[in-house]
CSV table of N, CA and C in Angstrom, one decimal:
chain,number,residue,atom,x,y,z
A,298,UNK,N,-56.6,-57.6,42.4
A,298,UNK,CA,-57.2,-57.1,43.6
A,298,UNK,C,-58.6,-57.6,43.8
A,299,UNK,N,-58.9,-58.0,44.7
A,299,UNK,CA,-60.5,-58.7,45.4
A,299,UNK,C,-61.4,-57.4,45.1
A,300,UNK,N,-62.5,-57.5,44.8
A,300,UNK,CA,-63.2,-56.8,44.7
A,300,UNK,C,-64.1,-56.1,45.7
A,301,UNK,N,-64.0,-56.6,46.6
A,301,UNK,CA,-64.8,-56.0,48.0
A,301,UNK,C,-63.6,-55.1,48.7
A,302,UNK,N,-62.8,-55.2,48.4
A,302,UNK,CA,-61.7,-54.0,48.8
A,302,UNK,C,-62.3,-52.7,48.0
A,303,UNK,N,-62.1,-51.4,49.3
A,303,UNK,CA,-62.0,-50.5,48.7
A,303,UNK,C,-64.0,-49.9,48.8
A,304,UNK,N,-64.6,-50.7,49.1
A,304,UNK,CA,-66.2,-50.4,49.4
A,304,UNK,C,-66.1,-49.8,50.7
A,305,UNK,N,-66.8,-48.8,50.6
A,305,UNK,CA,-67.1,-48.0,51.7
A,305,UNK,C,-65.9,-47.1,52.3
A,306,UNK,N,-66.4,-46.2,53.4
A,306,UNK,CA,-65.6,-45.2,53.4
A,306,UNK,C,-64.4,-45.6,54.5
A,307,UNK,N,-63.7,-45.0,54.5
A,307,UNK,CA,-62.2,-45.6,55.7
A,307,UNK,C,-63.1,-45.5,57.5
A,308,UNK,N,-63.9,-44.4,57.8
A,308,UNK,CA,-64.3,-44.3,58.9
A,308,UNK,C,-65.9,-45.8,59.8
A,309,UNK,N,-66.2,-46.4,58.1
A,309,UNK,CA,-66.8,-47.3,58.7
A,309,UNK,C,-66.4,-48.2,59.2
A,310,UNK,N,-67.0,-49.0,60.5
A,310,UNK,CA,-66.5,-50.3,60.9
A,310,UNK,C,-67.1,-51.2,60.2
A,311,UNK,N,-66.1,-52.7,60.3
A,311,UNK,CA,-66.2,-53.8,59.4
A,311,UNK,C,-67.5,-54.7,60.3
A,312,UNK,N,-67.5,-54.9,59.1
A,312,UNK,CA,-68.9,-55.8,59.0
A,312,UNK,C,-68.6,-57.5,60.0
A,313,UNK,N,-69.5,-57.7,60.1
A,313,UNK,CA,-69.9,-59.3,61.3
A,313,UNK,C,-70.0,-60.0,60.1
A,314,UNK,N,-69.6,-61.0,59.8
A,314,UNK,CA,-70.0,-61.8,58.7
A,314,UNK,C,-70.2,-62.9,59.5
A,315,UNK,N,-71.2,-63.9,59.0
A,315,UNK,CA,-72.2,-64.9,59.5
A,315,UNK,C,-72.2,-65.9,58.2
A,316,UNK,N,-71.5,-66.8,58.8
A,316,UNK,CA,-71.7,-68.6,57.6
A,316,UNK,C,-72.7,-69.1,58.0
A,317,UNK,N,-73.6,-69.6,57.6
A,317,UNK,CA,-74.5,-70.3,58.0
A,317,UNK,C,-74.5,-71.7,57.6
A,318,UNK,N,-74.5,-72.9,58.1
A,318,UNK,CA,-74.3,-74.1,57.2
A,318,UNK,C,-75.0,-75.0,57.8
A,319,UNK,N,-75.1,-76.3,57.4
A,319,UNK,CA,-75.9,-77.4,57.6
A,319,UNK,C,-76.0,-77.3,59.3
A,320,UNK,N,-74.8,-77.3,59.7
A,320,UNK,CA,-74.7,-77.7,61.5
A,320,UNK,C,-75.2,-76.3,61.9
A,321,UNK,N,-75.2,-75.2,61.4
A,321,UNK,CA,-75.9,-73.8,62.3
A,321,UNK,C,-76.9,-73.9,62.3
A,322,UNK,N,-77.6,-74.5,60.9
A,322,UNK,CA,-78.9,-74.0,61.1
A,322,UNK,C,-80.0,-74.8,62.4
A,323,UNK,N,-79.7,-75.9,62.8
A,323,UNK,CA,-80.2,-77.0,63.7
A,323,UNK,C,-80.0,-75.7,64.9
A,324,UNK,N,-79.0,-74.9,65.1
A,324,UNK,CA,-79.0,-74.8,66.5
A,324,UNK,C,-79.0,-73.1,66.4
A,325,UNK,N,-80.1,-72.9,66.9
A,325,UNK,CA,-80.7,-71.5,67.2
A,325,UNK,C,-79.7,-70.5,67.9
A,326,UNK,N,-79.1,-70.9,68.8
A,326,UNK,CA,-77.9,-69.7,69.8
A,326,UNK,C,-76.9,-69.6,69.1
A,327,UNK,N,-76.6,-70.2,68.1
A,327,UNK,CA,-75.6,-69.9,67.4
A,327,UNK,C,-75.5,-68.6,66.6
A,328,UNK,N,-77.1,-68.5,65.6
A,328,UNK,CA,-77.0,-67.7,64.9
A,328,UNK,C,-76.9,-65.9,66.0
A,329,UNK,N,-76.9,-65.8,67.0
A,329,UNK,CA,-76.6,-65.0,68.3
A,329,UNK,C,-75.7,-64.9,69.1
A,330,UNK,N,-75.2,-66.0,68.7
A,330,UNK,CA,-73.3,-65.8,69.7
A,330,UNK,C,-72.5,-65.2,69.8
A,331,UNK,N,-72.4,-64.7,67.8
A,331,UNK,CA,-71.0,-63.7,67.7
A,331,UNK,C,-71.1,-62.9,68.4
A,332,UNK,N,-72.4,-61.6,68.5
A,332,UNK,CA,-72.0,-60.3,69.5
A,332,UNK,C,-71.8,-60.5,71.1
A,333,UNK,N,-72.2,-61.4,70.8
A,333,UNK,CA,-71.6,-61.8,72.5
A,333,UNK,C,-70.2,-62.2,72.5
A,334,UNK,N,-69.6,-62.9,71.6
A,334,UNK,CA,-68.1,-63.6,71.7
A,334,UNK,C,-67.1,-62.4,71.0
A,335,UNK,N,-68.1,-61.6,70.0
A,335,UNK,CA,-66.9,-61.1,69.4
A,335,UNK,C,-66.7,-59.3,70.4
A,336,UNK,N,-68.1,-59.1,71.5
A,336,UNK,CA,-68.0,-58.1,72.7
A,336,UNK,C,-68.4,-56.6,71.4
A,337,UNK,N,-69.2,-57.0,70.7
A,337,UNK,CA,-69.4,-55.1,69.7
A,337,UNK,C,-70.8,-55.2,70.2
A,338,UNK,N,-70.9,-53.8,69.5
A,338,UNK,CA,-72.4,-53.5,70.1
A,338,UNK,C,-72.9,-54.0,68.6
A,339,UNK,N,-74.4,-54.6,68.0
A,339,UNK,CA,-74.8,-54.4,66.5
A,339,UNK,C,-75.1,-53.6,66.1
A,340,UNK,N,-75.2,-52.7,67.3
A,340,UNK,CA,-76.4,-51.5,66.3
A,340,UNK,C,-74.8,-50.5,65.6
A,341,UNK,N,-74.3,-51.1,65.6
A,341,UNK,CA,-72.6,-49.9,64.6
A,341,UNK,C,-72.6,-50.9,63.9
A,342,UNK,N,-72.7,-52.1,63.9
A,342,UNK,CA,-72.3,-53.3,62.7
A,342,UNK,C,-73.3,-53.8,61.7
A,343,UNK,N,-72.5,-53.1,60.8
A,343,UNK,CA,-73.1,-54.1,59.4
A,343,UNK,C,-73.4,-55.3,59.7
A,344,UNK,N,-74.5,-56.6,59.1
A,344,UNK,CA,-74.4,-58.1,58.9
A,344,UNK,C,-74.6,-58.6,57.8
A,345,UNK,N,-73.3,-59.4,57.4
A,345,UNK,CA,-73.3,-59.9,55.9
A,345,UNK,C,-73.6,-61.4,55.8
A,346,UNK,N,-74.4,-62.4,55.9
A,346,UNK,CA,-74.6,-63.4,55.7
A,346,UNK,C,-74.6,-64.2,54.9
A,347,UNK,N,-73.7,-65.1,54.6
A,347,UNK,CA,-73.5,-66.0,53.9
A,347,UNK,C,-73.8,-67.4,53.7
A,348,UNK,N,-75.0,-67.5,52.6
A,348,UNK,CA,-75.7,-68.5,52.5
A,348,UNK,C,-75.8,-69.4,51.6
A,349,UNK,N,-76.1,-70.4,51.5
A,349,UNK,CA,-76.6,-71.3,50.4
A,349,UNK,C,-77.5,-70.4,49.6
A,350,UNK,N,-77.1,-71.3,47.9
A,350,UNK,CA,-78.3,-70.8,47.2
A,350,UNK,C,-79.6,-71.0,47.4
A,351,UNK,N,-79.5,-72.9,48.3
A,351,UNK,CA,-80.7,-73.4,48.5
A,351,UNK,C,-81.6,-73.3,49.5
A,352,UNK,N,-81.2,-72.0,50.0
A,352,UNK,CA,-81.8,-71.8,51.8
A,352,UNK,C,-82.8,-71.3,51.3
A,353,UNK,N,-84.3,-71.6,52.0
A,353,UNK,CA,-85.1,-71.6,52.1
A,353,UNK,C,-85.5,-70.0,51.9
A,354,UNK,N,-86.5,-69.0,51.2
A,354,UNK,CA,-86.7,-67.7,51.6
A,354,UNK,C,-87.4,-67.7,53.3
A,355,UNK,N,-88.4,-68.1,53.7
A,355,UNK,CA,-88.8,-68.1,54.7
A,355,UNK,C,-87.7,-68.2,55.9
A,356,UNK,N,-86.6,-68.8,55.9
A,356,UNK,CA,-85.3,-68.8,56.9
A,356,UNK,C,-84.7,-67.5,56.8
A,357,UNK,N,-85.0,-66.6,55.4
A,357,UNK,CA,-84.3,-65.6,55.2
A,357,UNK,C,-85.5,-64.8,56.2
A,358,UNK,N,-86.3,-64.4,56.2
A,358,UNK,CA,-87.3,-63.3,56.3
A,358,UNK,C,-87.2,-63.3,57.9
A,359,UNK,N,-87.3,-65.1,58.7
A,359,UNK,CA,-87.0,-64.6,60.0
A,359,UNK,C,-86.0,-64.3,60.3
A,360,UNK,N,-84.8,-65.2,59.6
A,360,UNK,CA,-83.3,-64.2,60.2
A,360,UNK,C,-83.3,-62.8,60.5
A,361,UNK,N,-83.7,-62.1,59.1
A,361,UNK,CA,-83.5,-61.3,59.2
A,361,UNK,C,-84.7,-60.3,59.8
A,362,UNK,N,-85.8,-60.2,60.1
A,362,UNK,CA,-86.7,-59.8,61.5
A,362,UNK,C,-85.7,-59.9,62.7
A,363,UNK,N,-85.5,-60.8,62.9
A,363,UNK,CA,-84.5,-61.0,64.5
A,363,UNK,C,-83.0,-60.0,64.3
A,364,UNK,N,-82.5,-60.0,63.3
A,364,UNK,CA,-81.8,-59.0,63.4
A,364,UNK,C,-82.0,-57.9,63.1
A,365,UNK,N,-83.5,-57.0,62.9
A,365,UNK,CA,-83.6,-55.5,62.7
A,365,UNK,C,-84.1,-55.7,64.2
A,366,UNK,N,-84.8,-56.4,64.6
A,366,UNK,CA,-85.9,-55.9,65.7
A,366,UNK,C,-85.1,-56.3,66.8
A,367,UNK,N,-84.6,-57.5,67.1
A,367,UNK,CA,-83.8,-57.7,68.2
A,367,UNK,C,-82.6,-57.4,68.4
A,368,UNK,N,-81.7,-57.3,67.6
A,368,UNK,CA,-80.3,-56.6,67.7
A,368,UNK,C,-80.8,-54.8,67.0
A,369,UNK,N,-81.5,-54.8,66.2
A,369,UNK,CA,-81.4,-53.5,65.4
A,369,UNK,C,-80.3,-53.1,65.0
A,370,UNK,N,-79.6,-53.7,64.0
A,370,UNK,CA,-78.4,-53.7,63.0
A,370,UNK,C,-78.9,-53.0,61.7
A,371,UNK,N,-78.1,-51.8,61.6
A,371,UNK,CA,-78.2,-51.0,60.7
A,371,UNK,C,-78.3,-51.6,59.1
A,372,UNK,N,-77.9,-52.7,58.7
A,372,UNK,CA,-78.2,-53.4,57.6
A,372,UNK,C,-78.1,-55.0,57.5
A,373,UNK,N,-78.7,-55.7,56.6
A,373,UNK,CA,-78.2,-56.8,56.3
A,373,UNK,C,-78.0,-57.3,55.0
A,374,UNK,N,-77.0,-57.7,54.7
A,374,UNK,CA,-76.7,-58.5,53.3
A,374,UNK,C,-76.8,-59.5,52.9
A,375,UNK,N,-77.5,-60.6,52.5
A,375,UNK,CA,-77.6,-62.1,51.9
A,375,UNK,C,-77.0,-62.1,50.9
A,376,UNK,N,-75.7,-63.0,51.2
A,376,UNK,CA,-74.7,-63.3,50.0
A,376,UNK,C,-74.4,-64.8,49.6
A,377,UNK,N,-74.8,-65.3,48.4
A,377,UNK,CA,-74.6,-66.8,48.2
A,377,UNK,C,-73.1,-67.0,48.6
A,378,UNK,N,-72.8,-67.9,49.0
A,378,UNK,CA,-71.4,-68.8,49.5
A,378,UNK,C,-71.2,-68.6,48.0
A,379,UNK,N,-71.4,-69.3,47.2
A,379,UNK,CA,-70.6,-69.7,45.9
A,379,UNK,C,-70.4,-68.4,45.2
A,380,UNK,N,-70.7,-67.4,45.1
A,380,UNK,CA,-70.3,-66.0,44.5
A,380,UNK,C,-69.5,-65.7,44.9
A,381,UNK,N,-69.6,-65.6,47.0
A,381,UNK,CA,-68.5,-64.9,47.6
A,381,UNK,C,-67.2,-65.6,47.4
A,382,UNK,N,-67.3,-67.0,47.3
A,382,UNK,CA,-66.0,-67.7,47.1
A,382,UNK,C,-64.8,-67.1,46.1
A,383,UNK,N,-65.4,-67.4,44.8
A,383,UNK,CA,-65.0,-66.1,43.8
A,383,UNK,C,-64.7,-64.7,43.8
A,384,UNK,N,-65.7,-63.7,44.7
A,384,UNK,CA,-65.3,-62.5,44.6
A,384,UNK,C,-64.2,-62.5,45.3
A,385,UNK,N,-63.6,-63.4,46.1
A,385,UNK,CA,-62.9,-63.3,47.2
A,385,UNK,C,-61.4,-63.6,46.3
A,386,UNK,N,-61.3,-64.3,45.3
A,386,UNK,CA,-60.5,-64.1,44.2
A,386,UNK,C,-59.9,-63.4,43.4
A,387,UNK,N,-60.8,-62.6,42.9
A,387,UNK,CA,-60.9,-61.2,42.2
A,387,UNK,C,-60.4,-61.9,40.6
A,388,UNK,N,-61.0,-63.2,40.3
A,388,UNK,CA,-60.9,-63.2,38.9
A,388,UNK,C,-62.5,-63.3,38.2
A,389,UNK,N,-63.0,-63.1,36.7
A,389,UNK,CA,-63.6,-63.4,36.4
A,389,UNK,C,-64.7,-64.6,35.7
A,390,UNK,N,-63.8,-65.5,35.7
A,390,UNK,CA,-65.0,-66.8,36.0
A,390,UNK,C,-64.3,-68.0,36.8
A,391,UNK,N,-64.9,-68.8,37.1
A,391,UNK,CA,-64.5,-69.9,38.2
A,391,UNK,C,-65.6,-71.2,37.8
A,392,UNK,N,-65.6,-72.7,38.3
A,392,UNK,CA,-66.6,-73.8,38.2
A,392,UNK,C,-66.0,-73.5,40.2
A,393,UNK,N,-66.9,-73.6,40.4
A,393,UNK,CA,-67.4,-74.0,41.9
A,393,UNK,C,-67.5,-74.9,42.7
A,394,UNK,N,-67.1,-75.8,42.9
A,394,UNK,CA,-67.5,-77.1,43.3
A,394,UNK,C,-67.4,-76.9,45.3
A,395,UNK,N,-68.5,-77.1,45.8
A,395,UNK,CA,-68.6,-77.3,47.0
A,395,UNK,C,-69.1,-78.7,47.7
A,396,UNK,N,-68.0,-79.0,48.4
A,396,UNK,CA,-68.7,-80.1,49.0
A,396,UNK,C,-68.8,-80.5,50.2
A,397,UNK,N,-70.2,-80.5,50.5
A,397,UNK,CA,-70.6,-80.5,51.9
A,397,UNK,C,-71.1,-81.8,52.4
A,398,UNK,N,-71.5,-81.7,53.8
A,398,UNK,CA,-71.5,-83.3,54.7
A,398,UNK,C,-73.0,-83.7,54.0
A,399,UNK,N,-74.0,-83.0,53.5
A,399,UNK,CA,-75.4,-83.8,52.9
A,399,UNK,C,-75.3,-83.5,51.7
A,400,UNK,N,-74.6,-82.6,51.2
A,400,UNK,CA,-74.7,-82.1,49.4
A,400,UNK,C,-73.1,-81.6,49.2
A,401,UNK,N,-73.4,-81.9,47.5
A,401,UNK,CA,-72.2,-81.2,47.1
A,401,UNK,C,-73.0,-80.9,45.6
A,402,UNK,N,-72.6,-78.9,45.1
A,402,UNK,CA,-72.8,-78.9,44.1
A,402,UNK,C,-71.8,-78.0,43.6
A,403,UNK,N,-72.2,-78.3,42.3
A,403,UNK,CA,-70.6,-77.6,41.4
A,403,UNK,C,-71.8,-76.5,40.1
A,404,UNK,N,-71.1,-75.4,40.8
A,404,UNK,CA,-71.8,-74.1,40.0
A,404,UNK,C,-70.7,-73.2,39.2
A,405,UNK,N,-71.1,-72.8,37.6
A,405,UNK,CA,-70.5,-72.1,36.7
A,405,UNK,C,-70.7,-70.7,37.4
A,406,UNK,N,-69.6,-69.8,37.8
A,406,UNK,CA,-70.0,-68.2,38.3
A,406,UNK,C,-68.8,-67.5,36.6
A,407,UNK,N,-69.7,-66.5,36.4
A,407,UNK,CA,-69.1,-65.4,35.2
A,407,UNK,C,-69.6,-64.3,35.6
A,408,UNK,N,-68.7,-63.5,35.7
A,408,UNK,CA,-69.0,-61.9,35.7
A,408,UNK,C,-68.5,-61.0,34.6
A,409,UNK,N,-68.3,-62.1,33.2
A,409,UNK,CA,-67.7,-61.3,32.2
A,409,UNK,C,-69.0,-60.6,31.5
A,410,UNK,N,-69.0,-59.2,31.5
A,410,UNK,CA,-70.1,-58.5,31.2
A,410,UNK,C,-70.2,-57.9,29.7
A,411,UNK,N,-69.7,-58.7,28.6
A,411,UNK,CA,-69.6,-58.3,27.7
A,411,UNK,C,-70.7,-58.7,26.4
């Protein structure tokens, strides 16, 4: 069973999830499109964003300003790509290997907590 199953209560609505990647980040209306294409209001929606490990903090801090102050979305989550890939699994360890159009890296994930 995936691990993200089962969080939160039955009456909440699902969260907006947002990829961010090499080609988004160049173009600014993007990171703004979904509530328009997907027709929700934000202020009921979660935002879970999924990012590189390598992304900059200062790209995190405006992201996420523009989504409290200009949408005012009840929360935001920063999730590395390479974790989520895995939890989306629901096994305990994995090698990583991502390969993208300017980088490719291959990352050890373990969640054995012993």
């Amino acid at each position: 069973m995936p691990l993200f199953e089962g969080l939160g209560s039955g009456g909440e609505k699902t969260a907006v999830v947002i990829d961010l990647g090499a080609a988004y980040t160049n173009r600014t209306h993007d990171a703004v499109s979904p509530f328009r294409h997907l027709l929700v209001n934000p202020r009921d929606r979660r935002v879970v964003i999924i990012e590189s490990i390598l992304c900059p903090s200062h790209f995190r801090e405006t992201l996420s300003r523009v989504f409290f102050k200009h949408f005012e979305v009840p929360s935001v989550l920063f999730a590395p790509s390479h974790l989520m890939s895995v939890m989306t699994l629901g096994i305990q360890s994995a090698l990583v290997m991502d390969c993208g159009y300017t980088e490719t890296l291959v990352l050890p994930e373990s969640f054995d907590c012993k």
